[in-house]
PDB file of C-alpha atoms in Angstrom:
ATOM      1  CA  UNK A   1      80.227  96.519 123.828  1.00  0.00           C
ATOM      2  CA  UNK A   2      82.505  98.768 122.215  1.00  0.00           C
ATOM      3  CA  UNK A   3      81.910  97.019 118.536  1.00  0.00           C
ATOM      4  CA  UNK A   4      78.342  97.772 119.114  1.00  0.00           C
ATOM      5  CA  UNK A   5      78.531 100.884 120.603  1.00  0.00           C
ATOM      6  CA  UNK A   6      80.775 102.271 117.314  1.00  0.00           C
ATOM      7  CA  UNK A   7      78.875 100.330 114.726  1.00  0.00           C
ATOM      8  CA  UNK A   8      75.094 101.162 115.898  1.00  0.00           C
ATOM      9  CA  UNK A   9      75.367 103.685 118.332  1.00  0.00           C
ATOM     10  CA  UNK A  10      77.703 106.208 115.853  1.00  0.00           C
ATOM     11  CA  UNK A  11      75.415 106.643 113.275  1.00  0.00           C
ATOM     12  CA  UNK A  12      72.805 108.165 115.676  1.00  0.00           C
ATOM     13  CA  UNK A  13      75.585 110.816 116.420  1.00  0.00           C
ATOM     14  CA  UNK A  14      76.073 111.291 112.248  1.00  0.00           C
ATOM     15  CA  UNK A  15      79.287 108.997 112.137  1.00  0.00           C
ATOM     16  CA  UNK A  16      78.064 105.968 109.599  1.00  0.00           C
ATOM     17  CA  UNK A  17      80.958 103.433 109.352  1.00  0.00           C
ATOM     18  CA  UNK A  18      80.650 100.311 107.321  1.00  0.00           C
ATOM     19  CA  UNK A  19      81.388  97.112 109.248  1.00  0.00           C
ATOM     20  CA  UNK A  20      84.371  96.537 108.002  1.00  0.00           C
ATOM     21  CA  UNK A  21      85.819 100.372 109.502  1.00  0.00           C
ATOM     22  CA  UNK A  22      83.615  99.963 112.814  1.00  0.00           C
ATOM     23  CA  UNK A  23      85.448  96.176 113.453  1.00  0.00           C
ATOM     24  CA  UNK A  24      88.930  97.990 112.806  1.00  0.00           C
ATOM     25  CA  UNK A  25      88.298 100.976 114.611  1.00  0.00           C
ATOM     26  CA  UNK A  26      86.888  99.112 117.459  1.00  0.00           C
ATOM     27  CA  UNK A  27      90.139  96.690 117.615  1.00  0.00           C
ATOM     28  CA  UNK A  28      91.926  99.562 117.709  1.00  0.00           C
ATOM     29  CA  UNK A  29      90.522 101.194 120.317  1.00  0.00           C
ATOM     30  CA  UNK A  30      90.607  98.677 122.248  1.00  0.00           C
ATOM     31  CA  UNK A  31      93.863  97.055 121.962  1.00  0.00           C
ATOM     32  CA  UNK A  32      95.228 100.735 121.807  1.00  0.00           C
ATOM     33  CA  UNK A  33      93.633 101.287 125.708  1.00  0.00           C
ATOM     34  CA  UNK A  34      94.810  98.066 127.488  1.00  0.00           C
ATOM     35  CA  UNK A  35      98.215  98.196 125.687  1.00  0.00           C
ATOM     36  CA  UNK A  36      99.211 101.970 126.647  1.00  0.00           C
ATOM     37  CA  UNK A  37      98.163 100.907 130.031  1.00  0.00           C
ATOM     38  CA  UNK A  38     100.730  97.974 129.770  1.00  0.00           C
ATOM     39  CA  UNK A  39     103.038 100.584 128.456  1.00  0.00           C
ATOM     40  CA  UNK A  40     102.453 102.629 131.534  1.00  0.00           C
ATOM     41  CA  UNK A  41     102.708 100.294 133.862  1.00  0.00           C
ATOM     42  CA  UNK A  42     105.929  98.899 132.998  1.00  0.00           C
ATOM     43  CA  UNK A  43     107.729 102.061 132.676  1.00  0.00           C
ATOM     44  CA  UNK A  44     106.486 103.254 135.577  1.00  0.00           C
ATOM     45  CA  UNK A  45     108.268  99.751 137.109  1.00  0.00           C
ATOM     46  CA  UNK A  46     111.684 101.217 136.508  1.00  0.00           C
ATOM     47  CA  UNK A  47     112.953 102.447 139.947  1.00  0.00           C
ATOM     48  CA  UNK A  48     113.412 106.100 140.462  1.00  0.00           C
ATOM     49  CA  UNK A  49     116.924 105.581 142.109  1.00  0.00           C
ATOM     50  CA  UNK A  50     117.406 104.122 138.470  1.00  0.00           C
ATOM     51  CA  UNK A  51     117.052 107.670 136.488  1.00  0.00           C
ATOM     52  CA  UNK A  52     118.552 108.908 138.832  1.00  0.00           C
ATOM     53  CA  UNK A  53     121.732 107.160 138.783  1.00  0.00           C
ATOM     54  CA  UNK A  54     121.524 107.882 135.072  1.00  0.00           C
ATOM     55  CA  UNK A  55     121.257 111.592 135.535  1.00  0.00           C
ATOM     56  CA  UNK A  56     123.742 111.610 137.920  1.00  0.00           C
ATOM     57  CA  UNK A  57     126.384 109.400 135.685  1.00  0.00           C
ATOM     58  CA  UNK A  58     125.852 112.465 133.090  1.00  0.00           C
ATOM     59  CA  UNK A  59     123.187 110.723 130.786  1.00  0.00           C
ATOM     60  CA  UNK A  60     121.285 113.232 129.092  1.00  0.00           C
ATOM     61  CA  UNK A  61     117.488 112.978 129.528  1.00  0.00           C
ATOM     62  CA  UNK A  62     116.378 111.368 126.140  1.00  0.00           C
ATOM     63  CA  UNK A  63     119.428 108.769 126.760  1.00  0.00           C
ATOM     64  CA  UNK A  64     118.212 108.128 130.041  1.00  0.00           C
ATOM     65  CA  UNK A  65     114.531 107.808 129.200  1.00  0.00           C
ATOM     66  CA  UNK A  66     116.173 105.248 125.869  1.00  0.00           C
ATOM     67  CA  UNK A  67     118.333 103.088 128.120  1.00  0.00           C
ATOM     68  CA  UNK A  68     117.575 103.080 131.462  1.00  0.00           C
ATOM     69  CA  UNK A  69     113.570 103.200 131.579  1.00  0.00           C
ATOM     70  CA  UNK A  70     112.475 102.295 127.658  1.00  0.00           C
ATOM     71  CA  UNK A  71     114.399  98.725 127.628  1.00  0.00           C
ATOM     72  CA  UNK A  72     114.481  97.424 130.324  1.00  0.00           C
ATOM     73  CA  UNK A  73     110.585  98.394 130.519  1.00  0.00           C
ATOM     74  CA  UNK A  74     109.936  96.800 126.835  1.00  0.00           C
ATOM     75  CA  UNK A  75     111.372  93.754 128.469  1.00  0.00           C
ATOM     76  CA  UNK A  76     109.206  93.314 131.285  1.00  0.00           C
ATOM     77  CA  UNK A  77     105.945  94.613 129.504  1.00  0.00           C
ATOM     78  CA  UNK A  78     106.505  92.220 126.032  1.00  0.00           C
ATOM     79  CA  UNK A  79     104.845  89.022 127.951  1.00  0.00           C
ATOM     80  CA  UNK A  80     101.747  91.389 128.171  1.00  0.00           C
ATOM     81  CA  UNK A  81     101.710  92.723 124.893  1.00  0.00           C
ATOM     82  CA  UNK A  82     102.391  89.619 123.099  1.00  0.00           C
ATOM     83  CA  UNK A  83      99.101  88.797 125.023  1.00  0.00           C
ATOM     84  CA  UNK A  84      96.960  91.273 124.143  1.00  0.00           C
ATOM     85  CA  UNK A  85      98.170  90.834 120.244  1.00  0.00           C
ATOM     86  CA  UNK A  86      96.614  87.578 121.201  1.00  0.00           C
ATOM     87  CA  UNK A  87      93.215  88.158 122.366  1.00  0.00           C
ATOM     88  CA  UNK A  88      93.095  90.772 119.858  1.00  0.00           C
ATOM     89  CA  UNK A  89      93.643  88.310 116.738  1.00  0.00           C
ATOM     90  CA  UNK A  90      90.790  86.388 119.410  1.00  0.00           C
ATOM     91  CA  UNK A  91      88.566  89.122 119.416  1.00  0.00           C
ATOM     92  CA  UNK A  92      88.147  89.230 115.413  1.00  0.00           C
ATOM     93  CA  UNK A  93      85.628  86.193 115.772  1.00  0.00           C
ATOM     94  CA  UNK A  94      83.437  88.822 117.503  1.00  0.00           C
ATOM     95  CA  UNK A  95      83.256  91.236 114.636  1.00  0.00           C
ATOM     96  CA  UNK A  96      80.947  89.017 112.461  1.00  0.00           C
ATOM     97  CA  UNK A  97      78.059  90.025 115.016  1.00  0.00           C
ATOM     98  CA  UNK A  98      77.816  93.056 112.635  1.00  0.00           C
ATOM     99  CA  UNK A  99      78.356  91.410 109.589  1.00  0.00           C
ATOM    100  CA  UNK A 100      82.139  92.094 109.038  1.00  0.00           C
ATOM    101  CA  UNK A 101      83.594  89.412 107.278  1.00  0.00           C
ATOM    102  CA  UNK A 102      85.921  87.773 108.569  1.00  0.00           C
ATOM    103  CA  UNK A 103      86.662  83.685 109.645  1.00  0.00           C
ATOM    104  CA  UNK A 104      83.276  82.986 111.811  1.00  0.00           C
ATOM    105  CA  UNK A 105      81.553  84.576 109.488  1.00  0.00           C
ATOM    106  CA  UNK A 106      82.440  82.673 106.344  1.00  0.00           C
ATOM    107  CA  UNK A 107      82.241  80.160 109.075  1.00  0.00           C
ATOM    108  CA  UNK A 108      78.528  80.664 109.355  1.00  0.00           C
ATOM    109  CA  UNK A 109      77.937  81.032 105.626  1.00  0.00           C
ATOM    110  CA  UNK A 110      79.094  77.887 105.205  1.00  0.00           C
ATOM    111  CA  UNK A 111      76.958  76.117 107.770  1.00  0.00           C
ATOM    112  CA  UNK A 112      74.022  78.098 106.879  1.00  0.00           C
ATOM    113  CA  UNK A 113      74.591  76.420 103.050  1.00  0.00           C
ATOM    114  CA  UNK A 114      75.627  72.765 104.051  1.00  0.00           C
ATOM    115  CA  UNK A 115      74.068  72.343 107.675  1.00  0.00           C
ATOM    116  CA  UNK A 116      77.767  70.900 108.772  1.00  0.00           C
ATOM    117  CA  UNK A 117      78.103  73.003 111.830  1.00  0.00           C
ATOM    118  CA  UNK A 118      80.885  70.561 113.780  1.00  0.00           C
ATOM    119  CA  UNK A 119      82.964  70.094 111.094  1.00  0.00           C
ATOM    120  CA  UNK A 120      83.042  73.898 109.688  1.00  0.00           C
ATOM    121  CA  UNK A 121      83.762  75.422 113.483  1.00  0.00           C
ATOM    122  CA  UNK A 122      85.781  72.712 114.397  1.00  0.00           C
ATOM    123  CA  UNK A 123      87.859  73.641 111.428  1.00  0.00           C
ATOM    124  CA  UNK A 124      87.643  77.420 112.263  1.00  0.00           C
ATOM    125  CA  UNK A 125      88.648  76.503 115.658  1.00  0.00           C
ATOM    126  CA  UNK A 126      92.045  75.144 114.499  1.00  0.00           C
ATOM    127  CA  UNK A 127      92.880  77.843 112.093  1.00  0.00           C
ATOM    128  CA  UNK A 128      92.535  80.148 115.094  1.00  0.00           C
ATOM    129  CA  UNK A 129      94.722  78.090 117.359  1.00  0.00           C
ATOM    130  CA  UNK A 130      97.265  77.794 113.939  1.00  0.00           C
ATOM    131  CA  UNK A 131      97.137  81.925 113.826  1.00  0.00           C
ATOM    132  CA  UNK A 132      97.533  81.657 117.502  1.00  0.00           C
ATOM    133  CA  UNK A 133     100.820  79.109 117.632  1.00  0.00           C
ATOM    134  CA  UNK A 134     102.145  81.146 114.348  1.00  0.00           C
ATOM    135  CA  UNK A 135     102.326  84.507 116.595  1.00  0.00           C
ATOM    136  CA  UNK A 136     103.376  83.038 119.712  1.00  0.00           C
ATOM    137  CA  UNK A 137     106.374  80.926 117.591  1.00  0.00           C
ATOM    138  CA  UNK A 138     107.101  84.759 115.740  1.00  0.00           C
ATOM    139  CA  UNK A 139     106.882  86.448 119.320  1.00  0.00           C
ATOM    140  CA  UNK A 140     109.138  83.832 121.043  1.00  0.00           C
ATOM    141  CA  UNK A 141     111.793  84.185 118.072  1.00  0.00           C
ATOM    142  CA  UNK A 142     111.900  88.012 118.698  1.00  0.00           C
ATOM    143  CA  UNK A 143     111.897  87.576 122.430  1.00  0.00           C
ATOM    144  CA  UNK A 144     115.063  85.569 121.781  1.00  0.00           C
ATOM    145  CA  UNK A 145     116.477  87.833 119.675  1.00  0.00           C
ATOM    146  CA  UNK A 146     116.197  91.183 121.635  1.00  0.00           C
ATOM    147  CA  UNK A 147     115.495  90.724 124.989  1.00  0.00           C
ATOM    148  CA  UNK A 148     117.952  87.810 126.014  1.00  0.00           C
ATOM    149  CA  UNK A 149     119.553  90.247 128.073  1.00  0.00           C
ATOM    150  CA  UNK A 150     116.921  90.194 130.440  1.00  0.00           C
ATOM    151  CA  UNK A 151     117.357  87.048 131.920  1.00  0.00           C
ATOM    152  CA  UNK A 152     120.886  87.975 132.915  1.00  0.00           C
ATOM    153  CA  UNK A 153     119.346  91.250 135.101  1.00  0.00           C
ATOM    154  CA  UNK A 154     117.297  89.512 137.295  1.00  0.00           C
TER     155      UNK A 154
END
């Protein structure tokens, strides 16, 4: 709704975007919205007896917010975020509703030209699931890297 909203429901208001800008800005906006509420949600997860142990141990405010709330937050909330990357690499497929080119619709280009619809999505279908398995393999390897601490805390 919100690809559809910015592509044909902007230019009554005077905004004209190309498809290309609507499909980005529309990603954006919508990864943007359900990740800062992931955000929120996991630093508002850090205990309050936590800051204030902080505080009291003479951390200054910015150290406290770094070390006590920021990490330990980052490590709870990077499950959900490497989630929503997904879905939003997903949610591409959708833009080529309003002609922004992208894999579905060279997809449909191509079966509008050689009538070879299994073979063309079932091919699209893999790259996808490739794309998918390439960030979940990068995410894992930086999930190993900077939050193997967090097993250790629980």
């Amino acid at each position: 709704m919100q690809l559809f909203f910015i592509f044909f429901g902007l230019p009554n208001l005077g905004i004209k975007l190309t498809a290309e800008q609507a499909a980005i800005l529309s990603l954006a906006v919508n990864f943007g919205a359900y990740s800062t509420e992931i955000v929120r949600a996991g630093v508002e997860s850090i205990h309050k007896g936590q800051v204030e142990a902080g505080l009291a141990l003479g951390f200054k405010p910015l150290s406290v917010f770094r070390y006590i709330v920021l990490t330990p937050a980052l490590s709870n909330i990077y499950p959900a975020l490497v989630g929503q990357i997904i879905l939003a690499v997903l949610f591409t497929s959708v833009v080529s509703q309003i002609a922004a080119e992208d894999l579905t619709f060279a997809g449909d280009y191509l079966n509008s030209r050689t009538f070879r619809s299994f073979e063309i999505y079932f091919t699209i279908s893999l790259i996808y699931l490739a794309i998918v398995w390439l960030i979940k393999g990068l995410t894992y390897a930086i999930e190993k890297r900077f939050f193997e601490f967090a097993k250790y805390r629980r």
